[in-house]
Short mmCIF file of C-alpha atoms in Angstrom, two decimals:
data_model
loop_
_atom_site.label_atom_id
_atom_site.label_comp_id
_atom_site.label_asym_id
_atom_site.label_seq_id
_atom_site.Cartn_x
_atom_site.Cartn_y
_atom_site.Cartn_z
CA LEU H 1 -81.25 162.51 15.40
CA ASN H 2 -83.85 160.25 14.31
CA LYS H 3 -82.36 160.81 10.61
CA LEU H 4 -79.75 158.12 11.99
CA HIS H 5 -82.32 155.76 11.30
CA TYR H 6 -79.61 153.25 10.11
CA PHE H 7 -78.28 152.95 13.44
CA ARG H 8 -81.18 153.10 15.61
CA ARG H 9 -83.05 149.74 14.85
CA SER H 10 -83.53 146.57 16.05
CA GLY H 11 -81.25 144.71 13.23
CA VAL H 12 -82.01 141.30 12.82
CA GLN H 13 -83.70 140.66 16.50
CA HIS H 14 -86.09 137.80 16.50
CA LEU H 15 -89.64 138.43 16.74
CA PHE H 16 -90.18 135.61 19.48
CA LEU H 17 -88.11 137.50 22.00
CA GLN H 18 -90.41 140.33 22.14
CA GLY H 19 -90.95 141.31 25.99
CA VAL H 20 -87.57 139.39 27.13
CA ALA H 21 -85.77 143.01 26.92
CA PRO H 22 -84.55 144.19 30.58
CA ASN H 23 -85.98 147.11 32.28
CA SER H 24 -84.03 150.28 32.81
CA GLU H 25 -83.54 149.14 36.67
CA THR H 26 -81.81 145.78 35.45
CA GLN H 27 -79.72 147.59 32.57
CA GLN H 28 -78.32 149.97 35.50
CA ARG H 29 -76.95 147.13 37.46
CA LYS H 30 -74.02 144.95 36.38
CA PRO H 31 -74.96 141.60 35.92
CA ASP H 32 -72.98 138.60 37.52
CA LEU H 33 -72.02 135.47 35.88
CA ILE H 34 -74.27 132.01 36.26
CA PRO H 35 -73.33 130.88 39.68
CA SER H 36 -70.67 128.08 39.83
CA GLY H 37 -72.80 125.48 41.20
CA LYS H 38 -75.42 125.68 38.33
CA LEU H 39 -72.31 126.45 35.80
CA SER H 40 -71.13 122.75 36.94
CA MET H 41 -74.63 121.10 35.90
CA VAL H 42 -73.91 123.14 32.66
CA HIS H 43 -70.38 121.63 31.97
CA THR H 44 -71.60 118.34 32.60
CA THR H 45 -73.88 118.13 30.02
CA MET H 46 -71.44 119.63 27.65
CA GLU H 47 -68.97 116.92 28.37
CA GLU H 48 -71.47 114.20 27.95
CA ASN H 49 -72.68 115.81 24.82
CA PHE H 50 -76.38 116.15 25.72
CA LEU H 51 -77.13 119.18 23.61
CA GLU H 52 -81.20 119.59 25.03
CA GLY H 53 -79.66 119.33 28.34
CA THR H 54 -77.35 122.15 27.74
CA LEU H 55 -79.72 124.28 26.09
CA HIS H 56 -82.35 123.57 28.86
CA PHE H 57 -80.09 124.42 32.01
CA LEU H 58 -78.59 127.54 30.24
CA SER H 59 -82.29 128.76 29.09
CA GLU H 60 -83.27 128.49 32.87
CA PHE H 61 -80.40 130.05 34.16
CA VAL H 62 -79.70 133.15 31.90
CA SER H 63 -81.52 136.03 33.35
CA CYS H 64 -81.23 139.90 33.65
CA GLN H 65 -79.16 139.25 36.58
CA HIS H 66 -76.86 136.54 35.47
CA CYS H 67 -74.85 135.78 31.98
CA PRO H 68 -72.83 133.06 31.05
CA PRO H 69 -69.36 133.05 30.48
CA LYS H 70 -67.89 133.94 27.00
CA GLU H 71 -66.57 130.14 26.59
CA ILE H 72 -70.25 128.93 27.07
CA ILE H 73 -71.35 131.26 24.35
CA SER H 74 -68.61 130.32 21.92
CA HIS H 75 -69.82 126.41 22.77
CA LEU H 76 -72.98 127.27 21.84
CA ILE H 77 -71.96 128.53 18.48
CA ARG H 78 -69.14 126.17 17.22
CA GLN H 79 -70.18 123.10 18.94
CA ILE H 80 -74.03 123.14 18.54
CA LEU H 81 -74.94 125.91 15.95
CA LEU H 82 -72.32 125.16 13.75
CA ASN H 83 -72.08 121.27 13.85
CA PRO H 84 -74.27 118.94 11.27
CA ASN H 85 -77.12 119.62 13.84
CA GLN H 86 -80.87 120.31 12.48
CA GLY H 87 -84.44 121.03 13.23
CA GLU H 88 -85.32 122.07 16.69
CA ILE H 89 -81.92 121.98 18.29
CA LEU H 90 -80.52 124.67 15.42
CA LYS H 91 -83.56 126.86 16.39
CA ASP H 92 -83.38 126.55 20.14
CA THR H 93 -79.47 127.35 19.96
CA TYR H 94 -80.04 130.43 17.88
CA MET H 95 -82.99 131.61 20.33
CA LEU H 96 -80.67 131.07 23.41
CA LEU H 97 -78.22 133.16 21.65
CA MET H 98 -80.35 135.81 20.94
CA LYS H 99 -82.05 135.70 24.22
CA ILE H 100 -78.34 136.18 25.83
CA GLN H 101 -77.58 139.08 23.29
CA MET H 102 -80.70 140.72 24.15
CA LEU H 103 -80.16 140.79 27.76
CA HIS H 104 -76.37 140.72 27.76
CA PRO H 105 -74.99 142.25 24.61
CA ALA H 106 -71.72 141.14 23.35
CA ASN H 107 -68.57 143.77 23.37
CA THR H 108 -64.88 143.09 22.14
CA ALA H 109 -64.26 141.10 25.54
CA THR H 110 -67.03 138.95 25.60
CA VAL H 111 -68.09 138.27 21.91
CA GLY H 112 -68.30 134.92 21.16
CA TRP H 113 -67.05 134.50 17.74
CA ASP H 114 -64.17 135.90 15.88
CA TRP H 115 -63.09 136.91 12.26
CA THR H 116 -61.06 133.72 11.58
CA LEU H 117 -64.46 131.55 12.46
CA LEU H 118 -66.78 133.78 10.17
CA LYS H 119 -64.42 133.42 7.17
CA TYR H 120 -64.11 129.68 7.42
CA ILE H 121 -67.92 129.26 7.77
CA MET H 122 -68.56 131.55 4.82
CA GLU H 123 -65.85 130.41 2.49
CA ASP H 124 -66.50 126.27 3.30
CA GLN H 125 -68.02 124.65 0.46
CA GLU H 126 -69.88 122.55 2.46
CA LYS H 127 -71.84 124.74 4.96
CA PRO H 128 -73.34 123.47 8.24
CA PRO H 129 -77.34 123.53 8.17
CA GLY H 130 -76.92 126.55 10.91
CA TRP H 131 -74.65 128.77 9.21
CA LEU H 132 -77.33 131.55 8.22
CA LEU H 133 -78.24 131.60 11.77
CA PHE H 134 -74.61 132.14 12.58
CA LEU H 135 -74.63 134.78 10.09
CA GLN H 136 -77.65 136.57 11.42
CA TYR H 137 -76.25 136.13 15.00
CA VAL H 138 -72.62 137.61 14.03
CA VAL H 139 -74.66 140.84 12.11
CA GLN H 140 -76.76 141.32 15.30
CA THR H 141 -73.63 141.24 17.75
CA LEU H 142 -71.91 143.77 15.52
CA GLU H 143 -75.19 145.84 15.06
CA ASP H 144 -76.15 146.18 18.68
CA ASP H 145 -72.65 146.77 20.00
CA PHE H 146 -72.30 149.24 17.42
CA GLN H 147 -75.22 151.54 18.11
CA GLN H 148 -74.09 151.05 22.06
CA ASN H 149 -70.74 152.59 21.15
CA LEU H 150 -72.51 155.29 18.80
CA ARG H 151 -74.36 156.41 21.77
CA LEU H 152 -71.53 156.79 23.78
CA ARG H 153 -69.28 158.14 21.00
CA LEU H 154 -66.93 155.49 21.63
CA LEU H 155 -66.97 153.83 17.89
CA GLN H 156 -62.96 153.19 18.29
CA LYS H 157 -64.04 150.64 21.02
CA SER H 158 -66.61 148.52 19.13
CA ILE H 159 -66.53 144.98 17.75
CA ALA H 160 -66.70 146.71 14.29
CA LYS H 161 -63.97 148.47 14.66
CA LYS H 162 -61.94 145.46 15.68
CA VAL H 163 -63.08 143.35 12.64
CA LEU H 164 -64.48 146.13 9.85
CA SER H 165 -62.12 148.76 10.08
CA CYS H 166 -61.23 150.21 6.55
CA ASP H 167 -58.22 151.66 8.32
CA THR H 168 -57.10 148.83 10.30
CA CYS H 169 -58.31 145.46 8.62
CA PHE H 170 -59.40 146.25 4.92
CA ASN H 171 -58.68 142.68 4.04
CA ASN H 172 -61.67 141.75 6.01
CA VAL H 173 -63.89 144.11 4.30
CA LYS H 174 -62.64 142.69 1.03
CA GLU H 175 -63.79 139.46 1.89
CA VAL H 176 -67.33 140.49 2.73
CA VAL H 177 -67.59 142.32 -0.78
CA GLU H 178 -66.60 138.84 -2.45
CA TRP H 179 -68.93 136.97 -0.24
CA LEU H 180 -71.49 139.68 -1.41
CA ILE H 181 -70.93 139.01 -5.12
CA THR H 182 -71.05 135.30 -4.52
CA ALA H 183 -74.31 135.83 -2.72
CA VAL H 184 -75.52 137.88 -5.94
CA THR H 185 -74.76 135.69 -8.67
CA GLY H 186 -75.41 132.90 -6.55
CA VAL H 187 -72.40 130.73 -7.28
CA GLY H 188 -71.30 128.88 -4.03
CA PHE H 189 -74.09 129.81 -1.91
CA SER H 190 -76.48 126.71 -2.42
CA GLN H 191 -79.26 126.24 0.01
CA PRO H 192 -78.58 123.73 2.91
CA GLN H 193 -80.32 120.24 3.06
CA GLU H 194 -82.64 121.71 5.73
CA GLN H 195 -83.04 125.43 5.74
CA PRO H 196 -83.35 126.61 9.41
CA GLN H 197 -86.73 127.89 9.71
CA GLU H 198 -86.89 130.07 12.69
CA ILE H 199 -88.99 132.50 10.08
CA ALA H 200 -91.00 130.00 8.28
CA SER H 201 -92.13 127.39 10.50
CA SER H 202 -91.81 128.14 14.09
CA SER H 203 -94.73 129.68 14.53
CA ALA H 204 -97.91 130.82 12.72
CA GLU H 205 -96.90 134.46 13.56
CA ALA H 206 -93.69 133.99 11.93
CA ARG H 207 -95.03 132.74 8.96
CA ALA H 208 -97.62 135.49 8.76
CA GLU H 209 -94.79 138.01 9.01
CA CYS H 210 -92.88 136.17 6.16
CA ARG H 211 -96.13 136.46 3.67
CA SER H 212 -96.59 140.13 4.55
CA SER H 213 -93.42 141.10 3.50
CA ALA H 214 -93.19 138.47 0.34
CA PRO H 215 -96.29 136.80 -0.49
CA TRP H 216 -94.92 134.27 -2.55
CA LEU H 217 -93.32 132.48 0.61
CA ALA H 218 -97.40 131.32 1.11
CA SER H 219 -96.73 128.51 -1.14
CA THR H 220 -94.00 127.04 0.76
CA ASP H 221 -95.39 126.05 4.21
CA GLN H 222 -96.16 122.39 3.22
CA ALA H 223 -92.42 122.05 2.11
CA GLU H 224 -91.13 123.72 5.23
CA VAL H 225 -87.94 124.80 3.15
CA ALA H 226 -87.71 128.36 2.19
CA PRO H 227 -87.30 129.21 -1.77
CA PRO H 228 -83.67 129.70 -2.70
CA ALA H 229 -84.41 133.26 -3.85
CA PHE H 230 -85.30 134.28 -0.23
CA PHE H 231 -82.16 132.46 1.17
CA GLY H 232 -80.01 134.17 -1.35
CA GLN H 233 -82.02 137.22 -0.24
CA ARG H 234 -81.20 137.16 3.64
CA VAL H 235 -77.54 136.53 3.24
CA MET H 236 -77.13 139.84 0.85
CA LEU H 237 -79.08 141.95 3.14
CA LEU H 238 -77.17 140.43 5.87
CA LEU H 239 -73.38 141.45 4.22
CA GLN H 240 -74.86 144.52 2.87
CA ARG H 241 -75.40 145.54 6.50
CA MET H 242 -72.06 144.72 7.38
CA LEU H 243 -70.51 146.90 4.47
CA SER H 244 -72.67 149.82 5.77
CA ILE H 245 -71.21 149.32 9.27
CA ALA H 246 -67.62 149.26 7.53
CA VAL H 247 -68.23 152.67 5.75
CA GLU H 248 -69.35 154.36 9.30
CA VAL H 249 -67.02 152.86 11.77
CA ASP H 250 -64.02 154.92 11.00
CA LYS H 251 -63.49 158.57 11.22
CA SER H 252 -63.98 159.24 7.40
CA PRO H 253 -66.65 157.70 5.73
CA ASN H 254 -66.13 159.38 2.39
CA CYS H 255 -62.45 157.75 2.52
CA SER H 256 -63.80 154.30 3.51
CA SER H 257 -66.58 154.58 1.07
CA ARG H 258 -64.29 155.14 -1.71
CA LYS H 259 -61.95 152.50 -0.92
CA ILE H 260 -64.79 150.11 -0.88
CA ALA H 261 -66.15 151.16 -4.20
CA ASP H 262 -62.78 150.98 -5.60
CA VAL H 263 -62.93 147.10 -4.33
CA ILE H 264 -66.45 146.40 -5.85
CA PHE H 265 -66.02 147.98 -9.15
CA PRO H 266 -64.32 145.39 -11.03
CA PHE H 267 -66.71 142.68 -9.55
CA ILE H 268 -69.87 144.43 -10.75
CA LEU H 269 -68.49 145.15 -14.19
CA ASN H 270 -68.67 141.56 -14.62
CA ILE H 271 -72.19 140.50 -12.88
CA PRO H 272 -73.73 138.60 -15.61
CA LEU H 273 -77.56 139.50 -15.45
CA ARG H 274 -79.07 143.05 -14.84
CA SER H 275 -81.59 141.62 -12.08
CA GLN H 276 -78.34 140.86 -10.35
CA ARG H 277 -76.75 144.07 -10.54
CA GLU H 278 -80.15 145.74 -10.01
CA ALA H 279 -80.21 143.71 -6.64
CA PHE H 280 -76.87 144.28 -5.25
CA LEU H 281 -77.41 148.26 -5.91
CA ASN H 282 -80.81 148.44 -4.44
CA THR H 283 -80.20 146.25 -1.44
CA MET H 284 -76.93 148.59 -0.69
CA GLU H 285 -77.69 150.15 2.84
CA SER H 286 -74.85 153.07 2.73
CA GLN H 287 -76.00 155.89 0.30
CA LEU H 288 -72.84 157.08 0.24
CA LEU H 289 -71.26 153.88 -0.81
CA ARG H 290 -73.86 153.59 -3.58
CA CYS H 291 -73.14 157.07 -4.62
CA LYS H 292 -69.14 156.40 -4.82
CA LEU H 293 -69.71 152.98 -6.84
CA LEU H 294 -72.34 154.57 -9.20
CA GLU H 295 -70.05 157.77 -9.95
CA LEU H 296 -67.17 155.15 -10.85
CA LEU H 297 -69.55 153.03 -13.13
CA PHE H 298 -70.45 156.44 -14.88
CA GLN H 299 -67.32 157.66 -15.30
CA HIS H 300 -65.93 154.35 -16.78
CA SER H 301 -68.91 154.67 -19.41
CA CYS H 302 -67.97 158.27 -20.26
CA ASP H 303 -66.48 158.83 -23.69
CA VAL H 304 -64.81 161.89 -22.31
CA PRO H 305 -64.20 161.45 -18.31
CA THR H 306 -64.97 164.68 -16.36
CA THR H 307 -62.68 166.09 -13.53
CA LEU H 308 -65.68 167.49 -11.81
CA PRO H 309 -66.28 166.54 -8.07
CA LEU H 310 -69.83 164.31 -7.53
CA SER H 311 -72.41 167.10 -7.98
CA LEU H 312 -75.81 167.78 -9.89
CA ALA H 313 -73.98 169.39 -12.40
CA LYS H 314 -71.62 166.07 -13.03
CA ILE H 315 -74.78 163.90 -12.92
CA LEU H 316 -76.13 165.96 -15.86
CA TYR H 317 -72.87 165.47 -17.72
CA PHE H 318 -73.02 161.68 -17.59
CA LEU H 319 -76.47 162.27 -19.04
CA SER H 320 -75.09 163.85 -21.76
CA HIS H 321 -71.82 161.49 -22.30
CA SER H 322 -72.29 158.20 -21.08
CA SER H 323 -72.43 155.20 -23.22
CA VAL H 324 -73.99 151.87 -22.19
CA LEU H 325 -72.52 150.82 -19.10
CA LEU H 326 -71.29 147.14 -19.07
CA GLN H 327 -69.67 144.46 -21.14
CA CYS H 328 -71.99 141.62 -19.95
CA GLN H 329 -75.12 143.43 -21.47
CA ASP H 330 -74.05 142.59 -24.88
CA GLU H 331 -76.67 139.99 -25.86
CA THR H 332 -79.27 142.42 -24.15
CA ALA H 333 -81.45 144.75 -26.72
CA THR H 334 -79.93 148.22 -27.26
CA TRP H 335 -82.79 149.94 -25.87
CA GLN H 336 -82.97 147.67 -22.72
CA ARG H 337 -78.97 148.61 -21.98
CA TRP H 338 -79.85 152.30 -22.07
CA ASP H 339 -83.08 151.64 -20.04
CA GLU H 340 -80.72 150.65 -17.46
CA MET H 341 -78.31 153.18 -17.60
CA LEU H 342 -81.07 156.01 -16.98
CA GLN H 343 -82.15 154.00 -14.02
CA TYR H 344 -78.95 153.98 -12.25
CA LEU H 345 -78.46 157.66 -13.11
CA SER H 346 -81.56 158.02 -11.47
CA LEU H 347 -80.57 156.01 -8.47
CA LEU H 348 -77.41 158.30 -8.25
CA LEU H 349 -79.27 161.15 -8.21
CA MET H 350 -81.64 159.86 -5.16
CA SER H 351 -78.76 158.57 -3.29
CA TYR H 352 -76.37 161.81 -4.01
CA GLN H 353 -79.27 164.00 -2.75
CA ASN H 354 -79.42 161.93 0.77
CA VAL H 355 -75.52 162.26 1.09
CA ILE H 356 -76.21 165.89 0.86
CA LEU H 357 -78.97 166.52 3.20
CA GLU H 358 -78.00 163.88 5.71
CA HIS H 359 -74.49 164.92 5.83
CA LEU H 360 -73.29 161.40 5.10
CA ARG H 361 -69.84 162.29 4.38
CA SER H 362 -69.13 163.57 7.69
CA SER H 363 -68.12 161.25 10.75
CA LEU H 364 -71.09 159.63 12.81
CA ASN H 365 -70.18 161.99 15.45
CA ASP H 366 -69.91 165.06 13.61
CA ARG H 367 -73.30 164.24 11.87
CA MET H 368 -75.10 164.08 15.12
CA ASP H 369 -73.84 167.95 16.10
CA LEU H 370 -74.84 168.98 12.57
CA ILE H 371 -78.26 167.24 13.20
CA ILE H 372 -78.75 169.02 16.35
CA GLN H 373 -77.49 172.08 15.37
CA LYS H 374 -79.86 171.73 12.16
CA ALA H 375 -77.10 172.69 9.98
CA LYS H 376 -77.88 173.24 6.17
CA PRO H 377 -76.42 171.11 3.66
CA LYS H 378 -72.92 171.68 2.34
CA LEU H 379 -73.56 172.46 -1.37
CA GLN H 380 -70.95 173.04 -3.99
CA ASP H 381 -70.38 175.48 -6.95
CA SER H 382 -71.34 172.60 -9.24
CA ASP H 383 -74.61 171.94 -7.56
CA ASP H 384 -76.20 175.18 -8.93
CA ILE H 385 -77.92 174.05 -12.15
CA SER H 386 -81.07 175.74 -13.37
CA HIS H 387 -84.24 174.13 -15.02
CA LEU H 388 -82.63 175.19 -18.48
CA ASP H 389 -79.83 173.58 -18.19
CA ILE H 390 -81.78 170.40 -17.20
CA GLN H 391 -84.00 170.85 -20.08
CA LEU H 392 -81.39 171.13 -22.55
CA LYS H 393 -79.54 167.90 -21.57
CA ILE H 394 -82.67 165.97 -21.58
CA GLU H 395 -83.53 167.08 -24.94
CA ASP H 396 -79.92 166.30 -26.04
CA PHE H 397 -79.98 162.90 -24.64
CA ILE H 398 -83.71 162.25 -26.53
CA SER H 399 -82.20 163.33 -29.93
CA ARG H 400 -78.91 161.10 -29.22
CA MET H 401 -81.62 158.45 -28.50
CA GLN H 402 -83.29 158.96 -32.04
CA GLN H 403 -80.38 158.46 -33.88
CA VAL H 404 -79.16 155.25 -32.03
CA LEU H 405 -82.71 153.44 -31.58
CA GLY H 406 -84.64 154.89 -34.24
CA GLN H 407 -88.43 155.23 -34.17
CA PRO H 408 -90.84 154.15 -32.47
CA PHE H 409 -89.24 155.55 -29.58
CA PRO H 410 -89.47 152.87 -26.91
CA LEU H 411 -91.71 153.99 -23.78
CA GLN H 412 -89.79 152.67 -21.10
CA ILE H 413 -87.04 155.16 -22.20
CA MET H 414 -89.52 158.03 -22.17
CA GLU H 415 -90.85 157.00 -18.87
CA LYS H 416 -87.13 156.76 -17.24
CA LEU H 417 -86.37 160.03 -18.70
CA CYS H 418 -89.60 161.77 -17.00
CA MET H 419 -88.53 160.26 -14.14
CA LEU H 420 -85.00 161.51 -14.07
CA ARG H 421 -86.27 164.78 -15.18
CA GLU H 422 -88.74 165.20 -12.24
CA LEU H 423 -85.98 164.03 -9.98
CA PHE H 424 -83.77 166.65 -11.15
CA LEU H 425 -86.47 169.39 -10.58
CA ILE H 426 -87.12 168.37 -7.13
CA VAL H 427 -83.84 168.48 -6.11
CA THR H 428 -83.05 171.85 -7.16
CA ALA H 429 -86.29 173.18 -6.00
#
């Protein structure tokens, strides 16, 4: 079951909330609402727009035994986190929301945001300073509720089923794709005036964690503003997580991934830079979705498309029949275009191997049973390729490249081919 690692992790939980989690005894006891006398104090601060007071009282009153009503959580999101507040107020509001989420995870009945609000914030040209914190909170609620309902095998009752199902609300998934493409290309996702610094300025420990994962952040301490590249990467990763949940929440990940890939395909054809295309593909969490998308790309680039199902034989076929991939590569040197093609072919091969070994085409419920039973991967006839097949196709490709690129043969192309050959040999072993 540990192979289901994408759905057994902490999501975007904040490092400052370590140790706040309820113990097993308090988890078994159903929490009560905050007593009415205390709630009246909170409502008074809300009516007087005394933000610090609202946050202070709620921080004191929220515990393992007592949770706030849904309308209070909604107020924290809409009236404080998404208002033009900055600095400590944003950080404190986010921390309080995460504390509530950790102690009393949201479900379809208690969640304090809806898709209309998320869509409005994501598409607003003048986003409030706290919008990235809001997106993190949204993904956290989706993640926690998804994991809880996965353990109970009740994904049909999850928040994700309500807002990210390819079967019942596919338009929402299309919107996530559009936001993701916008984040990748950097158009319309400008950095807010004061970037929330829940990870960069709240404590030395937080800054140290950022530096360990991205050393170039160290120089931003004095500015107290995260670089735009980091900001865009954060948004990209959160939206990719939403797409991976959308792939898995329905009964057929295979169908869902195909539908989502069909939506992404025309967008990725027009992403202008290789670095952006690579960022999009490399941050994609769902191996199955990446497989479907890369298969579409290579089919599109084949001089003679094949009717083979996705398999090892089909990936070898792509090596022999694919041309340069994308129209927007026109100003790039020819060898670099082939280099990118080989890189994506290796990525397709690795993703396909994960799909097969981890039964990713099966629903999560079926997948858990297959893993418990230690079921062998389902192979197809077209997965049966020999070392000779691999060698002949590699040699054929080298011959074709020598005609196209001439001499001297680019070293990068040979390195990519060697890597592809080794991957094929590993997979077929």
